[in-house]
């Protein structure tokens, strides 16, 4: 009986440990970031000239000035629109394309060299062409973000479908289950984690695409602000733009992780 109680209590102990770790993770992470910022601040006084690397206090002051003037929201919202629209468009087209290619293996084998060639192509090199084709407005940056993320969704969804147990699909066929029922009960639960993983990877790539497009040709956005500040040898402005981009990526990944935890409970 003692042995039975010990084995049955083990999962509860693991769950309590995980919950206690997750509850203490945020303060630990905040403390770690604070220590890094403090070391950076001290280094700017004793190890190097702040002209070359700025300092957190100067960056905070610049961000406050930008926020009060309204420029921070203008640049941030522009980059968010470009990256967000490109990411969502890639998901809307990449997920069905991945499902279709996984369900048509012959077509997938035929298109595999082209897909991998386009996936391996440095899409950053396409930025000047996108500016030429679509202008300097939002659409060229959206397309840049779209091309950065599209193949992540296609390849991840294809791999997710390949992991589905074929015996389970055969069982559904033997029971004459409808196609929609199979999609809802087998296909979607199998590929949802892969789709969320694609979103996690795609957030950073979509931001990169938007920023690269802004560096090539734009008059607003965080990428444009970084480029403009760099042209004026304003390292504080450069780091301010980079800090905002990093915060956006962190917040987006946190939101995706929150959604992922909710969906895992549902599954």
mmCIF file of C-alpha atoms in Angstrom:
data_model
loop_
_atom_site.group_PDB
_atom_site.id
_atom_site.type_symbol
_atom_site.label_atom_id
_atom_site.label_comp_id
_atom_site.label_asym_id
_atom_site.label_seq_id
_atom_site.Cartn_x
_atom_site.Cartn_y
_atom_site.Cartn_z
ATOM 1 C CA UNK A 1 0.000 0.000 0.000
ATOM 2 C CA UNK A 2 2.844 2.357 0.805
ATOM 3 C CA UNK A 3 4.346 1.681 -2.602
ATOM 4 C CA UNK A 4 1.018 2.399 -4.297
ATOM 5 C CA UNK A 5 0.660 5.743 -2.536
ATOM 6 C CA UNK A 6 4.187 6.712 -3.510
ATOM 7 C CA UNK A 7 3.684 5.994 -7.220
ATOM 8 C CA UNK A 8 0.280 7.644 -7.359
ATOM 9 C CA UNK A 9 1.540 10.760 -5.623
ATOM 10 C CA UNK A 10 4.496 11.127 -7.995
ATOM 11 C CA UNK A 11 2.576 12.877 -10.847
ATOM 12 C CA UNK A 12 1.031 15.304 -8.348
ATOM 13 C CA UNK A 13 4.499 16.113 -7.041
ATOM 14 C CA UNK A 14 5.776 16.756 -10.573
ATOM 15 C CA UNK A 15 2.796 18.998 -11.343
ATOM 16 C CA UNK A 16 3.350 20.984 -8.136
ATOM 17 C CA UNK A 17 7.021 21.403 -8.977
ATOM 18 C CA UNK A 18 6.191 22.618 -12.488
ATOM 19 C CA UNK A 19 3.592 25.069 -11.228
ATOM 20 C CA UNK A 20 5.918 26.418 -8.552
ATOM 21 C CA UNK A 21 8.676 26.836 -11.151
ATOM 22 C CA UNK A 22 6.341 28.639 -13.583
ATOM 23 C CA UNK A 23 5.121 30.963 -10.827
ATOM 24 C CA UNK A 24 8.680 31.901 -9.860
ATOM 25 C CA UNK A 25 10.005 32.116 -13.434
ATOM 26 C CA UNK A 26 8.701 35.609 -14.182
ATOM 27 C CA UNK A 27 10.350 37.317 -11.166
ATOM 28 C CA UNK A 28 13.587 35.448 -11.880
ATOM 29 C CA UNK A 29 13.505 36.527 -15.508
ATOM 30 C CA UNK A 30 12.770 40.136 -14.534
ATOM 31 C CA UNK A 31 15.641 40.089 -12.057
ATOM 32 C CA UNK A 32 18.006 38.667 -14.680
ATOM 33 C CA UNK A 33 17.058 41.389 -17.204
ATOM 34 C CA UNK A 34 17.500 44.053 -14.506
ATOM 35 C CA UNK A 35 20.988 42.758 -13.733
ATOM 36 C CA UNK A 36 21.928 42.839 -17.423
ATOM 37 C CA UNK A 37 20.684 46.411 -17.759
ATOM 38 C CA UNK A 38 22.554 47.434 -14.624
ATOM 39 C CA UNK A 39 25.790 45.912 -15.934
ATOM 40 C CA UNK A 40 25.264 47.665 -19.263
ATOM 41 C CA UNK A 41 24.701 50.982 -17.475
ATOM 42 C CA UNK A 42 27.834 50.594 -15.354
ATOM 43 C CA UNK A 43 29.913 49.509 -18.343
ATOM 44 C CA UNK A 44 28.938 52.675 -20.215
ATOM 45 C CA UNK A 45 30.463 54.730 -17.378
ATOM 46 C CA UNK A 46 33.673 52.783 -16.793
ATOM 47 C CA UNK A 47 34.480 50.591 -19.834
ATOM 48 C CA UNK A 48 33.499 52.450 -23.006
ATOM 49 C CA UNK A 49 32.233 55.745 -24.361
ATOM 50 C CA UNK A 50 28.383 55.762 -24.546
ATOM 51 C CA UNK A 51 28.702 57.204 -28.049
ATOM 52 C CA UNK A 52 29.569 53.702 -29.250
ATOM 53 C CA UNK A 53 26.959 51.668 -27.357
ATOM 54 C CA UNK A 54 24.656 54.151 -25.589
ATOM 55 C CA UNK A 55 23.287 53.205 -22.150
ATOM 56 C CA UNK A 56 19.894 52.018 -20.811
ATOM 57 C CA UNK A 57 19.098 55.339 -19.113
ATOM 58 C CA UNK A 58 19.649 57.236 -22.364
ATOM 59 C CA UNK A 59 17.545 54.715 -24.288
ATOM 60 C CA UNK A 60 14.723 55.001 -21.737
ATOM 61 C CA UNK A 61 14.846 58.780 -22.026
ATOM 62 C CA UNK A 62 14.720 58.605 -25.829
ATOM 63 C CA UNK A 63 11.784 56.194 -25.772
ATOM 64 C CA UNK A 64 9.936 58.543 -23.424
ATOM 65 C CA UNK A 65 10.524 61.485 -25.780
ATOM 66 C CA UNK A 66 9.315 59.420 -28.745
ATOM 67 C CA UNK A 67 6.247 58.257 -26.818
ATOM 68 C CA UNK A 68 5.280 61.769 -25.744
ATOM 69 C CA UNK A 69 5.708 63.125 -29.276
ATOM 70 C CA UNK A 70 3.662 60.258 -30.744
ATOM 71 C CA UNK A 71 6.451 59.125 -33.066
ATOM 72 C CA UNK A 72 6.941 55.883 -31.151
ATOM 73 C CA UNK A 73 3.392 54.764 -31.875
ATOM 74 C CA UNK A 74 3.646 55.789 -35.543
ATOM 75 C CA UNK A 75 6.803 53.754 -36.137
ATOM 76 C CA UNK A 76 5.734 50.802 -33.990
ATOM 77 C CA UNK A 77 2.247 50.510 -35.463
ATOM 78 C CA UNK A 78 3.646 50.666 -38.991
ATOM 79 C CA UNK A 79 6.078 47.817 -38.389
ATOM 80 C CA UNK A 80 3.413 45.821 -36.534
ATOM 81 C CA UNK A 81 0.960 46.172 -39.424
ATOM 82 C CA UNK A 82 3.569 45.046 -41.949
ATOM 83 C CA UNK A 83 4.867 42.082 -39.942
ATOM 84 C CA UNK A 84 1.430 41.031 -38.640
ATOM 85 C CA UNK A 85 -0.229 41.144 -42.054
ATOM 86 C CA UNK A 86 2.648 39.218 -43.646
ATOM 87 C CA UNK A 87 2.550 36.579 -40.895
ATOM 88 C CA UNK A 88 -1.216 36.073 -41.118
ATOM 89 C CA UNK A 89 -1.147 35.965 -44.922
ATOM 90 C CA UNK A 90 1.598 33.340 -44.795
ATOM 91 C CA UNK A 91 -0.498 31.267 -42.364
ATOM 92 C CA UNK A 92 -3.660 31.573 -44.479
ATOM 93 C CA UNK A 93 -1.861 30.392 -47.608
ATOM 94 C CA UNK A 94 0.868 28.202 -46.124
ATOM 95 C CA UNK A 95 -1.328 25.936 -43.992
ATOM 96 C CA UNK A 96 -3.682 24.866 -46.838
ATOM 97 C CA UNK A 97 -0.702 24.520 -49.177
ATOM 98 C CA UNK A 98 1.087 22.296 -46.657
ATOM 99 C CA UNK A 99 -2.014 20.148 -46.166
ATOM 100 C CA UNK A 100 -2.516 19.827 -49.915
ATOM 101 C CA UNK A 101 1.093 18.844 -50.591
ATOM 102 C CA UNK A 102 1.085 16.334 -47.733
ATOM 103 C CA UNK A 103 -2.076 14.730 -49.102
ATOM 104 C CA UNK A 104 -0.602 14.629 -52.633
ATOM 105 C CA UNK A 105 2.844 13.034 -52.217
ATOM 106 C CA UNK A 106 3.501 12.793 -55.957
ATOM 107 C CA UNK A 107 2.927 16.502 -56.412
ATOM 108 C CA UNK A 108 5.052 17.194 -53.331
ATOM 109 C CA UNK A 109 7.951 15.195 -54.767
ATOM 110 C CA UNK A 110 7.593 17.034 -58.073
ATOM 111 C CA UNK A 111 7.654 20.464 -56.437
ATOM 112 C CA UNK A 112 10.223 19.617 -53.756
ATOM 113 C CA UNK A 113 13.281 21.020 -55.621
ATOM 114 C CA UNK A 114 11.469 24.266 -56.367
ATOM 115 C CA UNK A 115 10.140 24.630 -52.819
ATOM 116 C CA UNK A 116 13.515 23.952 -51.225
ATOM 117 C CA UNK A 117 15.227 26.248 -53.720
ATOM 118 C CA UNK A 118 12.875 29.112 -52.897
ATOM 119 C CA UNK A 119 13.122 28.317 -49.184
ATOM 120 C CA UNK A 120 16.919 28.473 -49.322
ATOM 121 C CA UNK A 121 16.913 31.676 -51.374
ATOM 122 C CA UNK A 122 17.925 34.688 -49.234
ATOM 123 C CA UNK A 123 14.659 36.598 -49.402
ATOM 124 C CA UNK A 124 16.441 39.706 -48.171
ATOM 125 C CA UNK A 125 17.932 39.949 -51.671
ATOM 126 C CA UNK A 126 14.396 40.319 -53.024
ATOM 127 C CA UNK A 127 13.742 43.520 -51.060
ATOM 128 C CA UNK A 128 14.889 45.897 -53.842
ATOM 129 C CA UNK A 129 12.661 44.050 -56.327
ATOM 130 C CA UNK A 130 9.678 44.249 -53.982
ATOM 131 C CA UNK A 131 10.203 47.986 -53.605
ATOM 132 C CA UNK A 132 10.362 48.254 -57.403
ATOM 133 C CA UNK A 133 7.273 46.086 -57.952
ATOM 134 C CA UNK A 134 5.042 47.198 -55.077
ATOM 135 C CA UNK A 135 6.343 50.674 -54.218
ATOM 136 C CA UNK A 136 7.515 52.041 -50.868
ATOM 137 C CA UNK A 137 4.150 51.671 -49.148
ATOM 138 C CA UNK A 138 2.975 49.016 -46.710
ATOM 139 C CA UNK A 139 2.312 46.349 -49.334
ATOM 140 C CA UNK A 140 5.960 45.820 -50.285
ATOM 141 C CA UNK A 141 6.882 45.242 -46.622
ATOM 142 C CA UNK A 142 3.923 42.919 -46.147
ATOM 143 C CA UNK A 143 5.082 40.854 -49.120
ATOM 144 C CA UNK A 144 8.617 40.825 -47.723
ATOM 145 C CA UNK A 145 7.363 39.472 -44.395
ATOM 146 C CA UNK A 146 5.078 37.032 -46.229
ATOM 147 C CA UNK A 147 7.917 35.477 -48.216
ATOM 148 C CA UNK A 148 10.074 35.188 -45.093
ATOM 149 C CA UNK A 149 7.452 33.074 -43.294
ATOM 150 C CA UNK A 150 5.461 31.233 -45.989
ATOM 151 C CA UNK A 151 7.716 28.192 -46.353
ATOM 152 C CA UNK A 152 7.955 27.777 -42.568
ATOM 153 C CA UNK A 153 4.210 27.072 -42.489
ATOM 154 C CA UNK A 154 4.269 24.842 -45.562
ATOM 155 C CA UNK A 155 7.131 22.641 -44.366
ATOM 156 C CA UNK A 156 5.961 22.423 -40.745
ATOM 157 C CA UNK A 157 2.406 21.492 -41.699
ATOM 158 C CA UNK A 158 3.676 18.848 -44.120
ATOM 159 C CA UNK A 159 5.872 17.374 -41.409
ATOM 160 C CA UNK A 160 3.010 17.464 -38.907
ATOM 161 C CA UNK A 161 0.739 15.495 -41.236
ATOM 162 C CA UNK A 162 3.488 12.941 -41.844
ATOM 163 C CA UNK A 163 3.580 12.230 -38.099
ATOM 164 C CA UNK A 164 -0.076 11.139 -38.064
ATOM 165 C CA UNK A 165 -0.457 7.431 -37.356
ATOM 166 C CA UNK A 166 -1.543 5.776 -40.608
ATOM 167 C CA UNK A 167 -3.365 3.067 -38.647
ATOM 168 C CA UNK A 168 -5.595 5.754 -37.170
ATOM 169 C CA UNK A 169 -6.471 7.026 -40.627
ATOM 170 C CA UNK A 170 -7.116 3.488 -41.846
ATOM 171 C CA UNK A 171 -9.417 2.937 -38.879
ATOM 172 C CA UNK A 172 -11.372 6.057 -39.777
ATOM 173 C CA UNK A 173 -11.714 4.856 -43.378
ATOM 174 C CA UNK A 174 -12.876 1.427 -42.254
ATOM 175 C CA UNK A 175 -15.545 3.120 -40.125
ATOM 176 C CA UNK A 176 -16.567 5.193 -43.161
ATOM 177 C CA UNK A 177 -15.889 8.441 -41.359
ATOM 178 C CA UNK A 178 -16.581 11.575 -43.366
ATOM 179 C CA UNK A 179 -13.730 13.692 -44.652
ATOM 180 C CA UNK A 180 -14.681 16.657 -42.485
ATOM 181 C CA UNK A 181 -14.888 14.421 -39.419
ATOM 182 C CA UNK A 182 -11.394 13.037 -40.109
ATOM 183 C CA UNK A 183 -10.037 16.556 -40.562
ATOM 184 C CA UNK A 184 -11.622 17.785 -37.326
ATOM 185 C CA UNK A 185 -10.765 14.810 -35.099
ATOM 186 C CA UNK A 186 -7.416 13.642 -36.515
ATOM 187 C CA UNK A 187 -5.824 16.143 -38.874
ATOM 188 C CA UNK A 188 -6.286 19.406 -36.990
ATOM 189 C CA UNK A 189 -5.210 18.125 -33.533
ATOM 190 C CA UNK A 190 -2.081 16.706 -35.158
ATOM 191 C CA UNK A 191 -0.997 19.864 -36.996
ATOM 192 C CA UNK A 192 -2.052 22.537 -34.478
ATOM 193 C CA UNK A 193 1.237 22.270 -32.493
ATOM 194 C CA UNK A 194 3.167 22.541 -35.762
ATOM 195 C CA UNK A 195 1.173 25.613 -36.777
ATOM 196 C CA UNK A 196 1.849 27.259 -33.417
ATOM 197 C CA UNK A 197 5.541 26.406 -33.745
ATOM 198 C CA UNK A 198 5.465 28.071 -37.161
ATOM 199 C CA UNK A 199 3.981 31.193 -35.580
ATOM 200 C CA UNK A 200 6.733 31.204 -32.950
ATOM 201 C CA UNK A 201 9.444 30.977 -35.608
ATOM 202 C CA UNK A 202 7.591 33.295 -37.966
ATOM 203 C CA UNK A 203 7.265 36.209 -35.541
ATOM 204 C CA UNK A 204 10.962 37.004 -35.687
ATOM 205 C CA UNK A 205 11.196 36.356 -39.426
ATOM 206 C CA UNK A 206 8.169 38.556 -40.150
ATOM 207 C CA UNK A 207 9.726 41.393 -38.160
ATOM 208 C CA UNK A 208 12.975 40.890 -40.064
ATOM 209 C CA UNK A 209 11.118 41.089 -43.368
ATOM 210 C CA UNK A 210 9.313 44.285 -42.368
ATOM 211 C CA UNK A 211 12.488 45.928 -41.072
ATOM 212 C CA UNK A 212 14.511 44.969 -44.155
ATOM 213 C CA UNK A 213 11.816 46.452 -46.379
ATOM 214 C CA UNK A 214 11.874 49.651 -44.326
ATOM 215 C CA UNK A 215 15.660 49.828 -44.559
ATOM 216 C CA UNK A 216 15.494 49.657 -48.370
ATOM 217 C CA UNK A 217 12.737 52.176 -48.890
ATOM 218 C CA UNK A 218 10.320 53.755 -46.446
ATOM 219 C CA UNK A 219 9.538 56.947 -44.585
ATOM 220 C CA UNK A 220 8.312 55.427 -41.316
ATOM 221 C CA UNK A 221 8.596 52.306 -39.190
ATOM 222 C CA UNK A 222 11.123 51.004 -36.685
ATOM 223 C CA UNK A 223 13.474 49.855 -39.434
ATOM 224 C CA UNK A 224 13.396 53.301 -40.987
ATOM 225 C CA UNK A 225 14.039 54.885 -37.585
ATOM 226 C CA UNK A 226 17.042 52.614 -36.991
ATOM 227 C CA UNK A 227 18.415 53.427 -40.442
ATOM 228 C CA UNK A 228 17.830 57.152 -39.986
ATOM 229 C CA UNK A 229 19.469 57.152 -36.555
ATOM 230 C CA UNK A 230 22.438 55.179 -37.861
ATOM 231 C CA UNK A 231 22.917 57.670 -40.677
ATOM 232 C CA UNK A 232 23.162 60.426 -38.059
ATOM 233 C CA UNK A 233 25.582 58.404 -35.867
ATOM 234 C CA UNK A 234 22.865 58.354 -33.196
ATOM 235 C CA UNK A 235 23.556 55.073 -31.388
ATOM 236 C CA UNK A 236 20.883 55.820 -28.796
ATOM 237 C CA UNK A 237 18.281 56.019 -31.549
ATOM 238 C CA UNK A 238 19.542 52.777 -33.096
ATOM 239 C CA UNK A 239 19.366 50.924 -29.780
ATOM 240 C CA UNK A 240 15.958 52.434 -29.029
ATOM 241 C CA UNK A 241 14.530 50.979 -32.229
ATOM 242 C CA UNK A 242 16.184 47.622 -31.564
ATOM 243 C CA UNK A 243 14.834 47.510 -28.010
ATOM 244 C CA UNK A 244 11.280 48.135 -29.232
ATOM 245 C CA UNK A 245 11.652 45.384 -31.841
ATOM 246 C CA UNK A 246 12.911 42.995 -29.179
ATOM 247 C CA UNK A 247 9.992 43.852 -26.886
ATOM 248 C CA UNK A 248 7.526 43.252 -29.722
ATOM 249 C CA UNK A 249 9.039 39.820 -30.401
ATOM 250 C CA UNK A 250 8.956 38.919 -26.697
ATOM 251 C CA UNK A 251 5.325 39.971 -26.283
ATOM 252 C CA UNK A 252 4.267 38.126 -29.453
ATOM 253 C CA UNK A 253 6.020 34.934 -28.339
ATOM 254 C CA UNK A 254 4.411 35.195 -24.911
ATOM 255 C CA UNK A 255 0.939 35.532 -26.484
ATOM 256 C CA UNK A 256 1.566 32.553 -28.773
ATOM 257 C CA UNK A 257 2.803 30.521 -25.802
ATOM 258 C CA UNK A 258 -0.335 31.457 -23.848
ATOM 259 C CA UNK A 259 -2.553 30.330 -26.736
ATOM 260 C CA UNK A 260 -0.498 27.158 -27.067
ATOM 261 C CA UNK A 261 -1.023 26.246 -23.414
ATOM 262 C CA UNK A 262 -4.783 26.748 -23.777
ATOM 263 C CA UNK A 263 -4.917 24.618 -26.913
ATOM 264 C CA UNK A 264 -2.834 21.841 -25.354
ATOM 265 C CA UNK A 265 -5.399 21.663 -22.548
ATOM 266 C CA UNK A 266 -8.139 21.423 -25.175
ATOM 267 C CA UNK A 267 -6.302 18.645 -26.985
#
